CSV table of C-alpha atoms and ligand atoms in Angstrom, one decimal:
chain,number,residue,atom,x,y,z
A,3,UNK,CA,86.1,77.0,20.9
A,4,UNK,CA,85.4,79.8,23.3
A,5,UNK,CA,82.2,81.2,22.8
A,6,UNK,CA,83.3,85.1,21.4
A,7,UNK,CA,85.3,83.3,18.6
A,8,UNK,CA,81.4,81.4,17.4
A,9,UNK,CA,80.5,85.1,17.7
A,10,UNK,CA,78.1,84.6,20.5
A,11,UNK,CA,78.8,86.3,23.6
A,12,UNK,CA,76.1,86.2,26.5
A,13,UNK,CA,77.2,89.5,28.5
A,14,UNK,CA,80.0,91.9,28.9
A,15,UNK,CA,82.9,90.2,28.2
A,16,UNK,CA,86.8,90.7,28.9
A,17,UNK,CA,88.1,88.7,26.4
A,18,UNK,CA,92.5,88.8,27.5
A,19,UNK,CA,94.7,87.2,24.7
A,20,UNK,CA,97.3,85.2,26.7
A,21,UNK,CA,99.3,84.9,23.4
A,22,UNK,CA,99.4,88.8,23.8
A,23,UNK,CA,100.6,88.7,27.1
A,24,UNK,CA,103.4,86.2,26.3
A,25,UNK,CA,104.3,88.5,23.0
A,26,UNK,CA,104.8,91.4,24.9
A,27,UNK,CA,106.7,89.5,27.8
A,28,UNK,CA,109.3,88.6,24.7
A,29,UNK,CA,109.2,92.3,24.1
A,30,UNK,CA,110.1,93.5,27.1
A,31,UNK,CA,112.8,90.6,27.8
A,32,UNK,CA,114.6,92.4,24.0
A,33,UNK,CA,114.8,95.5,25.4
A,34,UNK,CA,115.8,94.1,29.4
A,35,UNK,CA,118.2,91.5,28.2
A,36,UNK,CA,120.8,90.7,30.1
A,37,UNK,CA,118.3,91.6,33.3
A,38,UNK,CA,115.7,89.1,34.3
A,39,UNK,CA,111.9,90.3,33.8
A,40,UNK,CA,109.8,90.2,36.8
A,41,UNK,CA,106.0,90.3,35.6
A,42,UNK,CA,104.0,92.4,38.1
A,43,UNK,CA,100.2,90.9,38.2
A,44,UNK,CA,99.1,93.0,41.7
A,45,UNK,CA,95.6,94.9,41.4
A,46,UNK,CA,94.8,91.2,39.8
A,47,UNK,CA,96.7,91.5,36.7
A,48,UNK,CA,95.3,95.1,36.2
A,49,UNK,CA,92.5,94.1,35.8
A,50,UNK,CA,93.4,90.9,33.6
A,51,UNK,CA,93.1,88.4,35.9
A,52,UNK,CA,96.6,87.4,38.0
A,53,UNK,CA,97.0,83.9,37.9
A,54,UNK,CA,96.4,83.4,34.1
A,55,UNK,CA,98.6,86.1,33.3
A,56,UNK,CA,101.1,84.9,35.9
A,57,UNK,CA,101.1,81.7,34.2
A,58,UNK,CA,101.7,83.1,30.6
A,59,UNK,CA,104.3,85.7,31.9
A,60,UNK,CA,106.0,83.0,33.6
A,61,UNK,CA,105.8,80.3,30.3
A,62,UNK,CA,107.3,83.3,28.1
A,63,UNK,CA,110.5,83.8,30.1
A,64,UNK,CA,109.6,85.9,33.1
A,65,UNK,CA,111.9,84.9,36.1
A,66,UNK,CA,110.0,86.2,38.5
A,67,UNK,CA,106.4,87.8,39.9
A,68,UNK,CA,105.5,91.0,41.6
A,69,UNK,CA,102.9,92.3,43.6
A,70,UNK,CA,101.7,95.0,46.4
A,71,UNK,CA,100.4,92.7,49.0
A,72,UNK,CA,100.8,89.3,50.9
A,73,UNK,CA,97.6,88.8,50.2
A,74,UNK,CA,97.7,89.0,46.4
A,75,UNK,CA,100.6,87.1,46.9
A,76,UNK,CA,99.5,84.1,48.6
A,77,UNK,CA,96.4,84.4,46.0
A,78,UNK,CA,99.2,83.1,43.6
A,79,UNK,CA,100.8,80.7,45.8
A,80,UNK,CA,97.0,79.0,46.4
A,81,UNK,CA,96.7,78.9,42.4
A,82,UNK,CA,99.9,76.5,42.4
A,83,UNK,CA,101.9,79.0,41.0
A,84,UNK,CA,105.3,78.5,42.0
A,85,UNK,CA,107.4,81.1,41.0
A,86,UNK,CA,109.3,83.7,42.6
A,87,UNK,CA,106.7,86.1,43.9
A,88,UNK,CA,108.0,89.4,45.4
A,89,UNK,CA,105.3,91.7,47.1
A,90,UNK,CA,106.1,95.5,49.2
A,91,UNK,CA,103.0,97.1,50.5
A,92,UNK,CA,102.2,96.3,54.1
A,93,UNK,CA,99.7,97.1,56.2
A,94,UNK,CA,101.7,97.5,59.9
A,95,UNK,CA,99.9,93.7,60.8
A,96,UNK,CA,100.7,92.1,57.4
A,97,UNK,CA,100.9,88.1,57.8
A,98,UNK,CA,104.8,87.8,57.2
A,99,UNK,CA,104.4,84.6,58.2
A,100,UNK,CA,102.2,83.3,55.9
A,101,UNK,CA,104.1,85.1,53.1
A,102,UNK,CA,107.3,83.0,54.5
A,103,UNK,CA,105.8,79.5,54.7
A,104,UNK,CA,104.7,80.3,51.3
A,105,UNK,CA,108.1,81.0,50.0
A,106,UNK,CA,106.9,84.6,49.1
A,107,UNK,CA,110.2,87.2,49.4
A,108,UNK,CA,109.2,90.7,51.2
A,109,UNK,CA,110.3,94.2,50.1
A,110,UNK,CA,111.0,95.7,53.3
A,111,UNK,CA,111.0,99.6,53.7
A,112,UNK,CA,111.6,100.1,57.3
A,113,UNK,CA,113.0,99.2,60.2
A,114,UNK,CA,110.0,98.1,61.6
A,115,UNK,CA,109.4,95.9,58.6
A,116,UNK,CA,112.5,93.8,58.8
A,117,UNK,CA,111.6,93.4,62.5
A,118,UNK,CA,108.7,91.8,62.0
A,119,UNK,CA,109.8,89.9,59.0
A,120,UNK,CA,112.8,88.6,61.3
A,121,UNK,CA,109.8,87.7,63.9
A,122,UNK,CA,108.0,86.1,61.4
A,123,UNK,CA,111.3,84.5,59.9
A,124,UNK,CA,111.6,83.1,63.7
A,125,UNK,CA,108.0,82.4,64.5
A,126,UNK,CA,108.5,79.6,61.4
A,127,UNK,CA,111.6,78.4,61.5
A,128,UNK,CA,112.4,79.7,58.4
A,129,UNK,CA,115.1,82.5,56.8
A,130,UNK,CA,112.8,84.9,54.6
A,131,UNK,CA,113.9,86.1,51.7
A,132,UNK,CA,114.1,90.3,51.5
A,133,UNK,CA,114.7,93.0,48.9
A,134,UNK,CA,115.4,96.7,50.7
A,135,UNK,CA,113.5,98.8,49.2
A,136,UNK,CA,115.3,102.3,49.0
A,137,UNK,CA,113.0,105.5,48.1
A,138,UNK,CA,115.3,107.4,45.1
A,139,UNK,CA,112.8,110.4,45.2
A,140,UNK,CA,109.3,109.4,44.6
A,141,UNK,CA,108.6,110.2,48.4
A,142,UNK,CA,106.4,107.3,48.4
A,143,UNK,CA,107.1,103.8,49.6
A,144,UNK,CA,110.6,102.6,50.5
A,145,UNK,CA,113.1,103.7,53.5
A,146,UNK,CA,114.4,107.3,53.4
A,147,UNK,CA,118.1,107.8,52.9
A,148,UNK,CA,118.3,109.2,56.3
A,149,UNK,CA,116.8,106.1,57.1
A,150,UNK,CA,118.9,103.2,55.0
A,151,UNK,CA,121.9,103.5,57.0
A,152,UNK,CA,120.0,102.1,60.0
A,153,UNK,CA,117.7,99.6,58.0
A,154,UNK,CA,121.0,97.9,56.5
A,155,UNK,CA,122.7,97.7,59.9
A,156,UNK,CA,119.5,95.8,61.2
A,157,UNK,CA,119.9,93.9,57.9
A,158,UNK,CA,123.4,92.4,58.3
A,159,UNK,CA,122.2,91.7,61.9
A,160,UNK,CA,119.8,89.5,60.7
A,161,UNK,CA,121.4,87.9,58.2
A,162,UNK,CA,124.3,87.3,60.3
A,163,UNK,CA,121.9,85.4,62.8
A,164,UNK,CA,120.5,83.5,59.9
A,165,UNK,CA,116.9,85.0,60.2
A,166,UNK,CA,117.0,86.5,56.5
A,167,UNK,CA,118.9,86.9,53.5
A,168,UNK,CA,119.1,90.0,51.4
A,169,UNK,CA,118.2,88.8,47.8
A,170,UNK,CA,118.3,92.3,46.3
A,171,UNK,CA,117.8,96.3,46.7
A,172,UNK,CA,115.3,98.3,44.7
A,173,UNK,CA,113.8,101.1,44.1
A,174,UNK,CA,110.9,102.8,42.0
A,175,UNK,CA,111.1,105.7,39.2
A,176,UNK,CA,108.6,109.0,39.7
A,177,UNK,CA,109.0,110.0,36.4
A,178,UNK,CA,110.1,107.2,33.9
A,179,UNK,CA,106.9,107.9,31.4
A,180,UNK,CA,108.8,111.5,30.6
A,181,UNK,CA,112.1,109.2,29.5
A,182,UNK,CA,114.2,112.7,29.7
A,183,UNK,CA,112.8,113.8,32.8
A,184,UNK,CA,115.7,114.9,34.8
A,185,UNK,CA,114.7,113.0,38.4
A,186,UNK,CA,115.7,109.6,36.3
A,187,UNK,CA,119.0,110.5,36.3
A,188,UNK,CA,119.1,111.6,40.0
A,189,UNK,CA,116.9,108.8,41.1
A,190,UNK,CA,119.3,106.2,39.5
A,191,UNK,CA,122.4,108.3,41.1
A,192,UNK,CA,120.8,107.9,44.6
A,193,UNK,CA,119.9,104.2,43.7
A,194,UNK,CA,123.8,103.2,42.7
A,195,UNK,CA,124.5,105.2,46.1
A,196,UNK,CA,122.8,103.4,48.0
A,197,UNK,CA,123.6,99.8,46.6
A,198,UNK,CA,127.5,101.1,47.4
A,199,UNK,CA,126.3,101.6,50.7
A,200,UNK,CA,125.0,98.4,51.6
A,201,UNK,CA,128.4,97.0,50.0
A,202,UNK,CA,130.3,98.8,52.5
A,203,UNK,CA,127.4,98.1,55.4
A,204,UNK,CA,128.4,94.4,54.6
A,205,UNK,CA,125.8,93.2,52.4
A,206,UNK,CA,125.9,91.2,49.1
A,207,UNK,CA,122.1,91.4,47.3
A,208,UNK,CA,122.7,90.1,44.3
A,209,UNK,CA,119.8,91.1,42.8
A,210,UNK,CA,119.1,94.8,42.4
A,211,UNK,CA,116.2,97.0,40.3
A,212,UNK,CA,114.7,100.2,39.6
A,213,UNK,CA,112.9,100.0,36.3
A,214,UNK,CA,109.2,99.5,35.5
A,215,UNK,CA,107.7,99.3,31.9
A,216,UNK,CA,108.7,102.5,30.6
A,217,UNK,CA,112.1,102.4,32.3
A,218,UNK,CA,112.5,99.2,30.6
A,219,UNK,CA,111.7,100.5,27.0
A,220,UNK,CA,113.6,103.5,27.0
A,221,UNK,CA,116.2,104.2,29.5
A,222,UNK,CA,119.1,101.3,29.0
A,223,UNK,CA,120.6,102.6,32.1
A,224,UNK,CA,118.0,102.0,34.7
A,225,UNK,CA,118.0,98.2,33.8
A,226,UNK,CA,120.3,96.6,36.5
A,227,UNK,CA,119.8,92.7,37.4
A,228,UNK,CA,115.7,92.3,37.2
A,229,UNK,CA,112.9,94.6,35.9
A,230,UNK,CA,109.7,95.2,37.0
A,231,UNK,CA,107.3,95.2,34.2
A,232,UNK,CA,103.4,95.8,35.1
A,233,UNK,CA,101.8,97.8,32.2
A,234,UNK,CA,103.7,96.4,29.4
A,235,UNK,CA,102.5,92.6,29.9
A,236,UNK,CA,99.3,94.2,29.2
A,237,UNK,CA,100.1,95.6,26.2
A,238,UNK,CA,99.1,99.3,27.0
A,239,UNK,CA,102.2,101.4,26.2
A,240,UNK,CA,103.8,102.7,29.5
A,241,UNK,CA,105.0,106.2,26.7
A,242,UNK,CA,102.2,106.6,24.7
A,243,UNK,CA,103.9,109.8,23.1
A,244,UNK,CA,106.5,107.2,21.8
A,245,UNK,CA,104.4,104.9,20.0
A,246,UNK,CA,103.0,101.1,21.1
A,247,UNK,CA,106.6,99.7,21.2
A,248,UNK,CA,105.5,96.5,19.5
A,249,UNK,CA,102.9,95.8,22.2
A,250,UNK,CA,99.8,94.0,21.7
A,251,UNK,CA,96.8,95.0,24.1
A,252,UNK,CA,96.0,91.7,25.9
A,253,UNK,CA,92.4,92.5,26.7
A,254,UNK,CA,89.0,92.9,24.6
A,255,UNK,CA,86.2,94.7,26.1
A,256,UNK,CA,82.9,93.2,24.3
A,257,UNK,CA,79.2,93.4,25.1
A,258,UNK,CA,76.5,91.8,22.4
A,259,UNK,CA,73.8,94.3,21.1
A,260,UNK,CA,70.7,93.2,23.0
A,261,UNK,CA,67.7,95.6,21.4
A,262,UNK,CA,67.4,97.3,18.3
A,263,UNK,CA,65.0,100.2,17.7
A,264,UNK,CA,64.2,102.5,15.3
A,265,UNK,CA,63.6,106.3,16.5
A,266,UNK,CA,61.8,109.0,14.8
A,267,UNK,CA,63.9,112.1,14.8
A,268,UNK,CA,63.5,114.2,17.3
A,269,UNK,CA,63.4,111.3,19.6
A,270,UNK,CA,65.9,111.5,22.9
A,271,UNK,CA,67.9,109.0,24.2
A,272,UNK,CA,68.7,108.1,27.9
A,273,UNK,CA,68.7,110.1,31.2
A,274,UNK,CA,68.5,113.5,30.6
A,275,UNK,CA,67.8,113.4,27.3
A,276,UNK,CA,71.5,114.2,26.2
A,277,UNK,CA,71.0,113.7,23.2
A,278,UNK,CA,68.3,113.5,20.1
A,279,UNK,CA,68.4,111.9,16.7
A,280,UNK,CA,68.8,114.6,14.4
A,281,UNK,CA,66.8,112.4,12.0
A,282,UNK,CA,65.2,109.0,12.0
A,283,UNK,CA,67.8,106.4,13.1
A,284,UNK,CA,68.5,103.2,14.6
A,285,UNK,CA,70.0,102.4,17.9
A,286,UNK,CA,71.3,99.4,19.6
A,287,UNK,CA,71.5,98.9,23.4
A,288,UNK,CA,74.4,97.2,24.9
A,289,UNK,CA,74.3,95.8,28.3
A,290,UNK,CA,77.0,97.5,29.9
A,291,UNK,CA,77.3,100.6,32.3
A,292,UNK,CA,79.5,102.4,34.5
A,293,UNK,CA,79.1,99.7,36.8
A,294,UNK,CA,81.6,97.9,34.9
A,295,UNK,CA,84.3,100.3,34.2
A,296,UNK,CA,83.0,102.2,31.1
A,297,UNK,CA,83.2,105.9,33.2
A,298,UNK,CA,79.9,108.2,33.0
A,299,UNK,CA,82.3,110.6,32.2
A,300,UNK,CA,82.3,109.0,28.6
A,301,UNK,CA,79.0,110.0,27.7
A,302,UNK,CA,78.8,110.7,23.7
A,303,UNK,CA,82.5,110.7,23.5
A,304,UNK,CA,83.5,107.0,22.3
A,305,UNK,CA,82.5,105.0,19.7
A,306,UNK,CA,82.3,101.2,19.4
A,307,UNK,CA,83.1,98.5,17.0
A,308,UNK,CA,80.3,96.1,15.3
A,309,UNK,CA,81.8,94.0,12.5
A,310,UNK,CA,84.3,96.7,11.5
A,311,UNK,CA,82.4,99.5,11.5
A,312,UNK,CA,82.9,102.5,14.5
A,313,UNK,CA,79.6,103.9,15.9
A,314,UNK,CA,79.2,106.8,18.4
A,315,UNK,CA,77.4,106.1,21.3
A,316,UNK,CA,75.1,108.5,22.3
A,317,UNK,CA,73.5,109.7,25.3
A,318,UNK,CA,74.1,109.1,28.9
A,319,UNK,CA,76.0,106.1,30.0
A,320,UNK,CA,73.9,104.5,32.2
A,321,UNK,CA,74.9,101.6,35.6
A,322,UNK,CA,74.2,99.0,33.7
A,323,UNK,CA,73.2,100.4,29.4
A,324,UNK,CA,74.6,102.2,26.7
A,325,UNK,CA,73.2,103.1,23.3
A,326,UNK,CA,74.8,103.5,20.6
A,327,UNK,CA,73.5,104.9,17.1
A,328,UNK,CA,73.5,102.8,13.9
A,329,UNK,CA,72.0,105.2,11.7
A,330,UNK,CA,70.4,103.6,8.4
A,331,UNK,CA,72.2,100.4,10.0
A,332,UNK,CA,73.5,99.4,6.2
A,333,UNK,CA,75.5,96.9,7.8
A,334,UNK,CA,72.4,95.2,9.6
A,335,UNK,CA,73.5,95.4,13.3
A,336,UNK,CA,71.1,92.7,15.2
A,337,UNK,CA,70.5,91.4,18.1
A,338,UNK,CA,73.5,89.0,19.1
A,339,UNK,CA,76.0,91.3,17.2
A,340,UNK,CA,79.4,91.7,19.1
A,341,UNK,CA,80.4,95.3,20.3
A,342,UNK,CA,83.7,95.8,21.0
A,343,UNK,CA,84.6,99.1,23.6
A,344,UNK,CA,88.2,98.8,23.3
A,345,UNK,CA,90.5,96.3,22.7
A,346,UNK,CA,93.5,95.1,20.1
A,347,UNK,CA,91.4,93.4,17.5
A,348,UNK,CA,87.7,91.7,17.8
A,349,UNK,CA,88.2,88.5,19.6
A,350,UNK,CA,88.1,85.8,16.9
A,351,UNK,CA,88.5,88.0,13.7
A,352,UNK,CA,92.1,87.6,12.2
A,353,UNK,CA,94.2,90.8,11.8
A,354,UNK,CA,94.3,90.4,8.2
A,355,UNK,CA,90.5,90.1,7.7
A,356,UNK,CA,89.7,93.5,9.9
A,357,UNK,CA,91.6,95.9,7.0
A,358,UNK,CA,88.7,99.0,8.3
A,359,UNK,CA,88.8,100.6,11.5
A,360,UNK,CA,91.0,99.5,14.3
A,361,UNK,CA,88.9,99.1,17.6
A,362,UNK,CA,88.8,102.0,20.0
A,363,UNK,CA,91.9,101.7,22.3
A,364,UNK,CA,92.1,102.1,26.4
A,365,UNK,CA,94.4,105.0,25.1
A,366,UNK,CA,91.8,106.7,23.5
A,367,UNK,CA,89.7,107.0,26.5
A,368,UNK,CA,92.3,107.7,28.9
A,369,UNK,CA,93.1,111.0,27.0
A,370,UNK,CA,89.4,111.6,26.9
A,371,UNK,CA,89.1,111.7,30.0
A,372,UNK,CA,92.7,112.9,31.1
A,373,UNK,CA,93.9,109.8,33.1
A,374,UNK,CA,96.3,106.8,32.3
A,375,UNK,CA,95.1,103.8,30.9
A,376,UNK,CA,96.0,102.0,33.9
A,377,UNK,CA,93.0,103.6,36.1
A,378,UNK,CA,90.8,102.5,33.4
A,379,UNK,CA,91.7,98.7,33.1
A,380,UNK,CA,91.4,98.3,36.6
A,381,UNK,CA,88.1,99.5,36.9
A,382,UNK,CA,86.9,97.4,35.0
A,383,UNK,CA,84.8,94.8,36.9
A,384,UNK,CA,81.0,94.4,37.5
A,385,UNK,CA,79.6,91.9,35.4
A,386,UNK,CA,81.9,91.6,32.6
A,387,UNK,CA,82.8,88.3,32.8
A,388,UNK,CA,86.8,87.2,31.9
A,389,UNK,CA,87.5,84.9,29.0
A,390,UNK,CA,90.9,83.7,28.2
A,391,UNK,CA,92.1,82.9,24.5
A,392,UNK,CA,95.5,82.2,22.7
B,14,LIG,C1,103.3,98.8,39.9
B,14,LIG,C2,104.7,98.8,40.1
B,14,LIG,C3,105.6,98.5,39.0
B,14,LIG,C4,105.1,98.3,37.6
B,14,LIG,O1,105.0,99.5,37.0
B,14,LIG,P1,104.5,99.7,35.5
B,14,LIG,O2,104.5,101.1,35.2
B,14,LIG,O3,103.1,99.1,35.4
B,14,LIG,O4,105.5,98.9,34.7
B,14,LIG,C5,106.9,98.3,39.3
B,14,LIG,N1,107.4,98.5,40.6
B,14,LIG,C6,106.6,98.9,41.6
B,14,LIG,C7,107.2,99.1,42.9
B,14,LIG,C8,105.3,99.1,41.4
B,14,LIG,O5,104.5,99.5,42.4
């Protein structure tokens, strides 16, 4: 039994429910159905951990991977993982031809990609597998419309000589979290353009996409062959304003209470002195700063779980502390209780025995703090160590 369920956790802890991420992989495969669900696991799962989610994506019905670099794709590859890994971020020396060996397929998104990915193709002795990456209007990544004329001319060329095949065309949404933002509907309009075009230009990807989590959840139209789902897996919801979707938040964020003292009101608590008890109180200190992803910026605004029961913390967050107030500490909060920041349920405690307050969410401190959940499970790192359950 994995320590946090015997209650007994040494340090921070990221506790990520695989059985979460395998629920919400089923989700997302309802809404996508007939398209195939890629699973996107770059920035190391968001901050999950890649290769264990991989796996559990992959065991729930996900077709296929996704990430931003070679790098983080041949992380997978050297974990045994064998499935379809796509990645389409590269720096202008990226290792094509490790990515090739490896049976990793590149987004291209210039010509000067698919030039080197035809070197590299030839350098191995190998035909690389490529999805053309088409920018619809996020001005981002991807080749330029006045550009995707040329870059599929190139790209029958090569496929012609044998040095590649086309597996599919994408293309990535600026705006799919505001489902009736209006540069959907002209994004996906440029996309089916541009897939006509490489019809006519000669090529036959069978595969095309354009939809990441929220597309996936709420605009039918955007499916095509494949979705891209990152956030999802993870159980944040990619449209807060529309509810959780079903979604289960994969990961825990838990830290035991290491000290508790009683202070006198009056008393003041942490740098600066932030804030004072108002009367005589209890506090516990947790062993968990900024360093490890719980933002400065969060100081006296959150509150944390101990055995169902929400307390403020108070005072400044510190690199490596927190404190939070227990007041007449009824519920006799000790050393070795669990906190938990954030997270779908306290690791180990059934749904059905938790009937009082839900644990703070990642949601909650995103709008705190006016950024996206995303931001906030990738930051977190330090010491917080990763435990994996279900
Ligand atoms: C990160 C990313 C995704 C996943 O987006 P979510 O909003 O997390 O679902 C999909 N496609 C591309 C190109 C990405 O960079």
């Amino acid at each position: 039994m994995p320590a946090s369920l015997a209650g007994t956790i040494e340090g921070p802890t990221g506790t990520i429910d695989l059985a979460a991420v395998r629920h919400n992989i089923e989700v997302l495969r309802r809404h996508a159905g007939p398209a195939n669900v890629m699973a996107v696991v770059k920035a190391d799962g968001y901050g999950h951990g890649a290769i264990d989610v991989a796996r559990a994506s992959v065991e729930a019905g996900a077709t296929e991977l996704g990430v931003a670099t070679v790098g983080e794709a041949l992380e997978l590859r050297s974990a045994g993982i064998r499935a379809p890994v796509l990645c389409w971020l590269h720096a202008p020396d990226a290792v094509f031809r490790d990515a090739i060996a490896a049976d990793v397929r590149l987004g291209i998104s210039s010509v000067e990609q698919l030039r080197a990915a035809v070197g590299a193709a030839t350098d191995t002795g190998r035909r690389a597998e490529i999805d053309l990456k088409l920018d619809t209007g996020l001005n981002r990544n991807g080749a330029a419309l006045t550009e995707w004329p040329a870059l599929m001319a190139e790209a029958v060329d090569a496929e012609t000589a044998g040095s590649i095949t086309v597996r599919g065309v994408f293309s990535h949404l600026a705006c799919a979290d505001e489902p009736s933002h209006p540069s959907s509907v002209a994004q996906r309009a440029a996309f089916v353009a541009g897939l006509d075009a490489a019809r006519m230009a000669g090529l036959s990807p069978p595969v095309s996409h354009l939809a990441n989590s929220a597309a996936t959840l709420t605009r039918p139209d955007a499916r095509f062959d494949l979705v891209r789902a990152g956030i999802a897996i993870y159980g944040l919801s990619p449209v807060p304003a529309l509810g959780t979707f079903g979604l289960r938040p994969a990961m825990t964020l838990s830290a035991p209470v290491i000290m508790v003292k009683h202070l006198r009101a009056g008393d003041a608590v942490s740098y600066g002195h932030t804030w004072t008890a108002k009367q005589d109180t209890t506090v516990a200190l947790l062993p968990i700063g900024y360093a490890d992803g719980v933002p400065r910026a969060l100081s006296g605004r959150i509150e944390v779980l101990i055995d169902g029961v929400r307390y403020p913390a108070v005072g400044t967050i510190c690199m490596d502390q927190l404190v939070v107030d227990l007041g007449h500490n009824r519920n006799a909060v000790a050393v070795g209780s669990e906190a938990v920041l954030f997270g779908g349920q306290e690791p180990g405690r059934p749904e059905q025995a938790a009937p009082g307050p839900a644990a703070p969410t990642l949601q909650e401190w995103a709008d705190l703090l006016g950024t996206v959940h995303y931001e906030l499970a990738t930051g977190i790192r330090g010491r917080v160590e990763r435990r994996y359950i279900g």
